[in-house]
CSV table of C-alpha atoms and ligand atoms in Angstrom, one decimal:
chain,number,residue,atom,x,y,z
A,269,UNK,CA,-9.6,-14.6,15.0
A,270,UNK,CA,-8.3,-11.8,17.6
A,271,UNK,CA,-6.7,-8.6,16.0
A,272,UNK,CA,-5.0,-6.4,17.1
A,273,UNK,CA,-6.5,-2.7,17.1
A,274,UNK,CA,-4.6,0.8,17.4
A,275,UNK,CA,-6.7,3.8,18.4
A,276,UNK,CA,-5.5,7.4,18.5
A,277,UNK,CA,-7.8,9.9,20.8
A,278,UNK,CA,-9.6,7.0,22.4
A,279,UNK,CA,-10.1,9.2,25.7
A,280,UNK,CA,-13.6,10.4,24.0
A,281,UNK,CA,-16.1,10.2,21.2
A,282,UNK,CA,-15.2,8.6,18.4
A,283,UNK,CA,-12.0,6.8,19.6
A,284,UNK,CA,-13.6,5.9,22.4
A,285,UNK,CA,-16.6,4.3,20.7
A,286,UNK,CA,-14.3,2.3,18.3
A,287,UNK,CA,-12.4,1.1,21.7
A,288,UNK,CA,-15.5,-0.4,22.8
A,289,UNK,CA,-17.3,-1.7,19.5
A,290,UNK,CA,-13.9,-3.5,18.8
A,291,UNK,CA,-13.8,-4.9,22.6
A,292,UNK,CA,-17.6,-6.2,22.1
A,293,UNK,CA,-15.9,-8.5,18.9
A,294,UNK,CA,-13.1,-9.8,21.7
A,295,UNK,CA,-10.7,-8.1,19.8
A,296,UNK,CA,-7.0,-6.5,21.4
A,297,UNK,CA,-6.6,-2.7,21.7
A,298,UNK,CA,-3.8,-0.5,21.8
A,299,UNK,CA,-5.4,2.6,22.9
A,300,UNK,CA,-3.7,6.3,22.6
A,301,UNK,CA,-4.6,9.9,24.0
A,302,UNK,CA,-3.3,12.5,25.9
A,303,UNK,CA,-5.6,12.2,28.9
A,304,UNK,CA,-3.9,9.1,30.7
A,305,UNK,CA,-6.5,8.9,33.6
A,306,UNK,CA,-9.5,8.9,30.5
A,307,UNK,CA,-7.3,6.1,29.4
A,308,UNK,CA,-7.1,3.9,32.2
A,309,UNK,CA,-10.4,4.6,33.0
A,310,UNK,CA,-11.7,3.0,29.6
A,311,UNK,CA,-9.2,0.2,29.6
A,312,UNK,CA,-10.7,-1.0,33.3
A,313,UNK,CA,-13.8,-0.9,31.6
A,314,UNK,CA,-12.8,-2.6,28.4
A,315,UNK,CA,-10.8,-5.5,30.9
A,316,UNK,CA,-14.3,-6.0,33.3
A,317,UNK,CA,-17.0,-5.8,31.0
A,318,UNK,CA,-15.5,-7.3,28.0
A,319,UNK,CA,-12.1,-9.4,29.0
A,320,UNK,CA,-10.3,-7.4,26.4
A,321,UNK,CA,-6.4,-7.2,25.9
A,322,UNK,CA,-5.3,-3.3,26.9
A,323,UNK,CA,-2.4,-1.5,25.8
A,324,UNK,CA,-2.8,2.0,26.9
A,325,UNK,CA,-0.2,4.2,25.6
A,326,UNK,CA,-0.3,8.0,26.3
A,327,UNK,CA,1.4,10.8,24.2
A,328,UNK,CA,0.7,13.1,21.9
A,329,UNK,CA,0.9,12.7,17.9
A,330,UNK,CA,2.3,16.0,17.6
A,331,UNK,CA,5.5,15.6,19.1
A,332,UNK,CA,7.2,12.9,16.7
A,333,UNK,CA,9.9,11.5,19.4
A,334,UNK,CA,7.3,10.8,21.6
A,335,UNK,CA,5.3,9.4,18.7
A,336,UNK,CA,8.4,7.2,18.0
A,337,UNK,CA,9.4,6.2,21.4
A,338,UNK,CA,6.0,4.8,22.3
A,339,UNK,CA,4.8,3.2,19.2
A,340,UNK,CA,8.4,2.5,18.2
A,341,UNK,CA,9.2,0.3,21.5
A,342,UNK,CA,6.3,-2.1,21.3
A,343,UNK,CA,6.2,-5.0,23.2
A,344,UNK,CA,6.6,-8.0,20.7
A,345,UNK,CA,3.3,-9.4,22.1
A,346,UNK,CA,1.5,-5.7,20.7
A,347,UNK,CA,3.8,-5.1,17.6
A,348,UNK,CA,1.6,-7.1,15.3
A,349,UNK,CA,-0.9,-4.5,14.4
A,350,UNK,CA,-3.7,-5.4,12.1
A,351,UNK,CA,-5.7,-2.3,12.0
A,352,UNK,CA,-4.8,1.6,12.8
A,353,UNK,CA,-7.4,4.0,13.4
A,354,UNK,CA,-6.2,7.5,12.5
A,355,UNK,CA,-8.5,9.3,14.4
A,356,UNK,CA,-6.8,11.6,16.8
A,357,UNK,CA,-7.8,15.5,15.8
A,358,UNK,CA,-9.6,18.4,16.4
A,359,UNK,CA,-11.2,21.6,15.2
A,360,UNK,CA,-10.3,24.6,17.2
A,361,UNK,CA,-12.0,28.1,16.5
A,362,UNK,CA,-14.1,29.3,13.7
A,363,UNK,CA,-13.2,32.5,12.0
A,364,UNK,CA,-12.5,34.4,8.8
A,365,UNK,CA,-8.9,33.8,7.4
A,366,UNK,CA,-8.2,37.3,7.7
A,367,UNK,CA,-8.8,37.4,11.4
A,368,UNK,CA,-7.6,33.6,12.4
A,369,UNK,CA,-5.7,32.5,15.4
A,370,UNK,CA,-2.4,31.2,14.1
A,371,UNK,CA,-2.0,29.1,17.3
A,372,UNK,CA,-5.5,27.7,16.4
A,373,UNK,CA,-3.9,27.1,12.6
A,374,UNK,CA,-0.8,25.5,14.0
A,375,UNK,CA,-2.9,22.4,16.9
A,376,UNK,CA,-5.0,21.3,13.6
A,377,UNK,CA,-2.2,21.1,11.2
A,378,UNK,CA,0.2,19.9,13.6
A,379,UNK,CA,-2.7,17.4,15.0
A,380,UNK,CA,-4.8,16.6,12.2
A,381,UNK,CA,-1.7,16.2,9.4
A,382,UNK,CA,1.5,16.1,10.7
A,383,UNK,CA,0.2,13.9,14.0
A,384,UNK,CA,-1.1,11.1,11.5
A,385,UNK,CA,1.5,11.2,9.6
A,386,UNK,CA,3.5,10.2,12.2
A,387,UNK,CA,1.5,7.5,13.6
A,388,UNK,CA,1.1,5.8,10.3
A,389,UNK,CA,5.1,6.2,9.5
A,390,UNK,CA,5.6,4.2,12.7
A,391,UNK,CA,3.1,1.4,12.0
A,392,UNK,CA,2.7,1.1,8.0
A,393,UNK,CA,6.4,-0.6,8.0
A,394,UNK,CA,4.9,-3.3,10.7
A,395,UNK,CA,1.8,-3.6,8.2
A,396,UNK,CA,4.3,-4.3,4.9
A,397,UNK,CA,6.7,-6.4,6.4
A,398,UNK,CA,3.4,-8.6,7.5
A,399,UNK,CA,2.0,-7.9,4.0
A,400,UNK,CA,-1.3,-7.0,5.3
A,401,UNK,CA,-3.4,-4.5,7.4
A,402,UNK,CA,-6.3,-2.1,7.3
A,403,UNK,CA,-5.6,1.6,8.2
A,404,UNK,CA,-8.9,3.9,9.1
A,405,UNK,CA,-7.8,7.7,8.4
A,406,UNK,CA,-11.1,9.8,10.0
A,407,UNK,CA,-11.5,12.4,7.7
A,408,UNK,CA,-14.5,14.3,7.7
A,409,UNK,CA,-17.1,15.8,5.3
A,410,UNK,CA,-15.1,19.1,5.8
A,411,UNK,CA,-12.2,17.1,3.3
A,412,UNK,CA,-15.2,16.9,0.9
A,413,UNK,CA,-16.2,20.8,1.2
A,414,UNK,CA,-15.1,23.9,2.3
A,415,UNK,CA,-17.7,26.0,4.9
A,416,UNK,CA,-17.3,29.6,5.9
A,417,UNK,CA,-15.0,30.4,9.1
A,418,UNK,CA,-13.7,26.2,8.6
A,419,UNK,CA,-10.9,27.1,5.8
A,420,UNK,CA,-7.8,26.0,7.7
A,421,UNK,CA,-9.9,23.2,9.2
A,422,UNK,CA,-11.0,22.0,6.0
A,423,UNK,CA,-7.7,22.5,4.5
A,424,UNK,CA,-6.7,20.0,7.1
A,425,UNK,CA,-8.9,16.9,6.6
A,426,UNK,CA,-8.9,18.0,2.4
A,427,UNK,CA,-5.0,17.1,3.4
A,428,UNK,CA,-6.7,13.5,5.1
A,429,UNK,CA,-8.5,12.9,2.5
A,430,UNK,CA,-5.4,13.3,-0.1
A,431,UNK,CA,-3.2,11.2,2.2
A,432,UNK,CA,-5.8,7.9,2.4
A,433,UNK,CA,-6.4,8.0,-1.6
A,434,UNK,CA,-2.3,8.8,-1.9
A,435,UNK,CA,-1.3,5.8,1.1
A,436,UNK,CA,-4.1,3.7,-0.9
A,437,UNK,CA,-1.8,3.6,-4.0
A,438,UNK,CA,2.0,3.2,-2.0
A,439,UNK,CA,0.8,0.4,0.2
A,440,UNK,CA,-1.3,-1.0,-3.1
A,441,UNK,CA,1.5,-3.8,-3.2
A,442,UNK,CA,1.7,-4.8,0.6
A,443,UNK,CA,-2.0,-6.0,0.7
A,444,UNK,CA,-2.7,-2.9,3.0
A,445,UNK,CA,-6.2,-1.8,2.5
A,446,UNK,CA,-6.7,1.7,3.3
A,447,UNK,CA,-10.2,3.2,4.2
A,448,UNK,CA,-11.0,6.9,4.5
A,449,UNK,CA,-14.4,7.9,6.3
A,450,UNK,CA,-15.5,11.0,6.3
A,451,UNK,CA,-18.2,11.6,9.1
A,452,UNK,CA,-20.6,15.1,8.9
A,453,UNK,CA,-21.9,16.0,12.4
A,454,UNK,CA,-21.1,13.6,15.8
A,455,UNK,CA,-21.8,14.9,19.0
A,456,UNK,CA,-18.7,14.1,20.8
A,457,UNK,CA,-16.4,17.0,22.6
A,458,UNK,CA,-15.7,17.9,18.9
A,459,UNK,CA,-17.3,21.2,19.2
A,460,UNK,CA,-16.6,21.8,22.7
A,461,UNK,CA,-13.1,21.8,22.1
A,462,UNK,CA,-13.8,23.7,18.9
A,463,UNK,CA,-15.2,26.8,21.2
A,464,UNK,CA,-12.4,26.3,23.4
A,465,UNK,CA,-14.8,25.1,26.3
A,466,UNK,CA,-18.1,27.1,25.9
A,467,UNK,CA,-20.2,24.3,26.1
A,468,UNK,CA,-23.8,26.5,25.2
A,469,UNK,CA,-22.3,27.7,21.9
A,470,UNK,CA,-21.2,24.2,21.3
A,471,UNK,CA,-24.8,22.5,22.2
A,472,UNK,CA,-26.5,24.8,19.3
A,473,UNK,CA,-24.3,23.0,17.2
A,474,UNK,CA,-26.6,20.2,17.8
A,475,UNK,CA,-29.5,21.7,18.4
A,476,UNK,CA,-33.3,20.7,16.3
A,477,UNK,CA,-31.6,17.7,14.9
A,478,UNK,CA,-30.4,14.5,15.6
A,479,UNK,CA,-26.7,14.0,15.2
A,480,UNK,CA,-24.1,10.9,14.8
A,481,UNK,CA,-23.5,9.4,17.6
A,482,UNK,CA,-19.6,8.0,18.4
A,483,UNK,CA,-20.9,4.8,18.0
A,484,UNK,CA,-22.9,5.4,14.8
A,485,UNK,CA,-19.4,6.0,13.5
A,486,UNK,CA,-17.7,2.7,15.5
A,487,UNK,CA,-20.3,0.5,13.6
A,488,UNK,CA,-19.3,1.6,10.6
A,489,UNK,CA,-15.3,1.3,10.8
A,490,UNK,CA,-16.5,-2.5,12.4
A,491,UNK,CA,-17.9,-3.4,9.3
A,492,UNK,CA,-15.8,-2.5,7.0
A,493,UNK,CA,-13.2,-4.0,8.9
A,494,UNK,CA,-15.0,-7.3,8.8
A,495,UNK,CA,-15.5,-7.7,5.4
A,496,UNK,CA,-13.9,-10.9,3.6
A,497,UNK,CA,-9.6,-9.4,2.9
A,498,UNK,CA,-10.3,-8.9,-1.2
A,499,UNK,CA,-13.2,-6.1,-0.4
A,500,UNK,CA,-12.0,-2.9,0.5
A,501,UNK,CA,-14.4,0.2,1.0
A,502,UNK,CA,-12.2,3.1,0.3
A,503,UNK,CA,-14.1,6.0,1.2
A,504,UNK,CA,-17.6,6.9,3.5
A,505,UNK,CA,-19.2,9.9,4.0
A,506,UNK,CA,-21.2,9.3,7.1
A,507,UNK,CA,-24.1,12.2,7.8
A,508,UNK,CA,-27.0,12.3,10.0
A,509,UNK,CA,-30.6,12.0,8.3
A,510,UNK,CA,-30.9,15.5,9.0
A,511,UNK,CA,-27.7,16.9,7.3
A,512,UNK,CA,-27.4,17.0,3.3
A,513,UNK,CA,-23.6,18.0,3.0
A,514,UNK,CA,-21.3,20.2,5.3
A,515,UNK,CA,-23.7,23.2,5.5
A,516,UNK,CA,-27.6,21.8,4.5
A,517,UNK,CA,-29.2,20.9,7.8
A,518,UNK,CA,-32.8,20.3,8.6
A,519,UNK,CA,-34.1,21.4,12.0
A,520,UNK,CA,-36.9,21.3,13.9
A,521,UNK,CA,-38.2,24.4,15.6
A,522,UNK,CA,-39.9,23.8,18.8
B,236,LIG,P1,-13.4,14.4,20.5
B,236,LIG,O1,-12.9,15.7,20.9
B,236,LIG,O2,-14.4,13.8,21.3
B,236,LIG,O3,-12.1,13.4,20.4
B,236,LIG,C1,-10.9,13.7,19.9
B,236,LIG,C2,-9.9,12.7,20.3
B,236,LIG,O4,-8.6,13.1,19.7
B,236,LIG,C3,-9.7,12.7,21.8
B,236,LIG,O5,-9.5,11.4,22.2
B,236,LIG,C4,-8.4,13.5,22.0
B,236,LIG,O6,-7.6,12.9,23.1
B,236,LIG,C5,-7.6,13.1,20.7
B,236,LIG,N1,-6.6,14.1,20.4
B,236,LIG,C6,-6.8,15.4,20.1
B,236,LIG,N2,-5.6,16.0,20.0
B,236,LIG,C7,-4.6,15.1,20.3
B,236,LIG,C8,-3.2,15.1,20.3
B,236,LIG,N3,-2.5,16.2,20.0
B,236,LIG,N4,-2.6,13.9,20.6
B,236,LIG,C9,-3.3,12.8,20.9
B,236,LIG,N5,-4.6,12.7,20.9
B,236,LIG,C10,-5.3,13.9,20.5
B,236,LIG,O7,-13.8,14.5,19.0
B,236,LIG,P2,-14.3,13.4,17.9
B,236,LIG,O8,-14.4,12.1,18.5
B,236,LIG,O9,-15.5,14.0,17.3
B,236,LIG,O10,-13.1,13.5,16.9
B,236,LIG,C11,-12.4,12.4,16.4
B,236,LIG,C12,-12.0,12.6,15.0
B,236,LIG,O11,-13.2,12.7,14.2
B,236,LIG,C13,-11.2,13.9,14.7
B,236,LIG,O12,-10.2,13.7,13.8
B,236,LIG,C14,-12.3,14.9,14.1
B,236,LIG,O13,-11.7,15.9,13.3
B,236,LIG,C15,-13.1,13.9,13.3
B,236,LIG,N6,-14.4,14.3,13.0
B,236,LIG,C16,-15.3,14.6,13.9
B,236,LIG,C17,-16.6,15.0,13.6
B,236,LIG,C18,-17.6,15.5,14.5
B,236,LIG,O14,-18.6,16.1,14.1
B,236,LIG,N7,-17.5,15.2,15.8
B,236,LIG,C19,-17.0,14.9,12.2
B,236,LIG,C20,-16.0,14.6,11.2
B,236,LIG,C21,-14.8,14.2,11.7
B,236,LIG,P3,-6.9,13.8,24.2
B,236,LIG,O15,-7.5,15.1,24.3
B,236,LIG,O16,-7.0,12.9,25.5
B,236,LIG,O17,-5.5,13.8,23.7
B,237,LIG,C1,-16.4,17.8,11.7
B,237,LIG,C2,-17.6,18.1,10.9
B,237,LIG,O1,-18.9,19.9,9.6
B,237,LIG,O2,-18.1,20.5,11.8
B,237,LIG,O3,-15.4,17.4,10.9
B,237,LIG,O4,-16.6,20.3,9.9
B,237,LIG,S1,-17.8,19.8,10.5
């Protein structure tokens, strides 16, 4: 049966791929981002290639009126969520704590925190009084470890982390099954944005080894989302062959 599938920060990587593995399964998506042309653009695609269902709603999760006004006014055919991907967030800047950007500190709490806790206060209600639903907080292996120059970054999906094993427990009672994945290194516009649009600094990140892929990630959420309702997987840490934990990498020299 068709469900119904909200994505935050569908406009790229991760998001994005989830939009699309979802669409492949015929599935309806409410799709979320800042970038509306981004947005439009993949919900044409989605409609052409796939037939897919499009909601495309654009705001940003850190301001919590707009967060409530959009996802609060849903059109009774889109209120019925069954699954809510948290994965709206970024990293932005790497640096001692002693010499951090405070702007830099306030977009990832504000973004990575406070911007999924909004979401999910909007949509876990819909999820109890239906007694059921799957929500996908995207964590990272930076919840699971702390890395030089990544403190307040790491503080921030440590805080993701706490919140999916904490949600877990509340919505224990509602049948809401709650799934935290925790993904070491994608190549998306993650590091782009995290070097504030350097993009040669942000290809080393990548460079001798083969990372995650978006979509790696997308078939993951998939399947745990299409397990029988009694199994839930609670928590995935997701690396590429070539990474060990947040700061063990293998690469090949040329
Ligand atoms: P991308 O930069 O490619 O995608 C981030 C998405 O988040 C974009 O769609 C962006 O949309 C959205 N977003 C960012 N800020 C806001 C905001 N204030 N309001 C609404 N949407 C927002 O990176 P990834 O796909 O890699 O990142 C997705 C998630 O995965 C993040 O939470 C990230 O921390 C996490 N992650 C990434 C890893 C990696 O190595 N890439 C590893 C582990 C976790 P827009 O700009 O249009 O608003
Ligand atoms: C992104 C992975 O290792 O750059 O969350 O923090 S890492």
């Amino acid at each position: 049966m068709k469900k119904t599938v909200l994505i935050t920060g569908a406009t790229s990587g991760i998001g994005e791929a989830v939009a699309v593995k979802f669409a492949e399964s015929s599935d309806r998506l409410v799709i979320t981002g800042r970038r509306k042309e981004r947005l439009e653009e993949l919900a044409g695609h989605l409609r052409s290639t796939y037939g897919t269902e499009v909601l495309v709603l654009c705001f940003d999760v850190r301001d919590r009126p707009e967060v409530e006004k959009h996802l609060g006014s849903l059109p009774e055919e889109w209120r019925n969520i069954d699954i809510l991907v948290n994965n709206a967030g970024l990293a932005v800047g790497l640096g001692h704590i002693d010499e951090g950007d405070t702007d830099d500190w306030d977009r990832m709490v504000d973004t990575n925190i406070k911007g999924l806790l909004y979401v999910t206060r909007v949509i876990a209600p819909i999820m109890v009084s239906r007694g059921k639903g799957h929500i996908f907080n995207i964590a990272s292996i930076a919840g699971k470890e702390v890395y030089e120059n990544g403190a307040v970054y790491c503080a921030s999906k440590h805080a993701v982390d706490a919140l999916s094993r904490g949600m877990r427990i509340d919505l224990l009672k509602h049948g809401i099954k709650v799934t935290n994945i925790a993904p070491g290194m994608v190549e998306t516009e993650f590091s782009l944005v995290r070097f504030k649009g350097d993009s040669a600094r942000a290809e080393t990140v990548y460079s001798g080894l083969e990372p995650l892929r978006g979509e790696d990630v997308a078939e993951v959420i998939h399947y745990c989302a299409s397990l029988p309702d009694h199994v839930c997987i609670s928590d995935l840490v997701i690396t590429p062959k070539a990474q060990a934990n947040a700061t063990n990498t293998f690469r090949k020299t040329k």
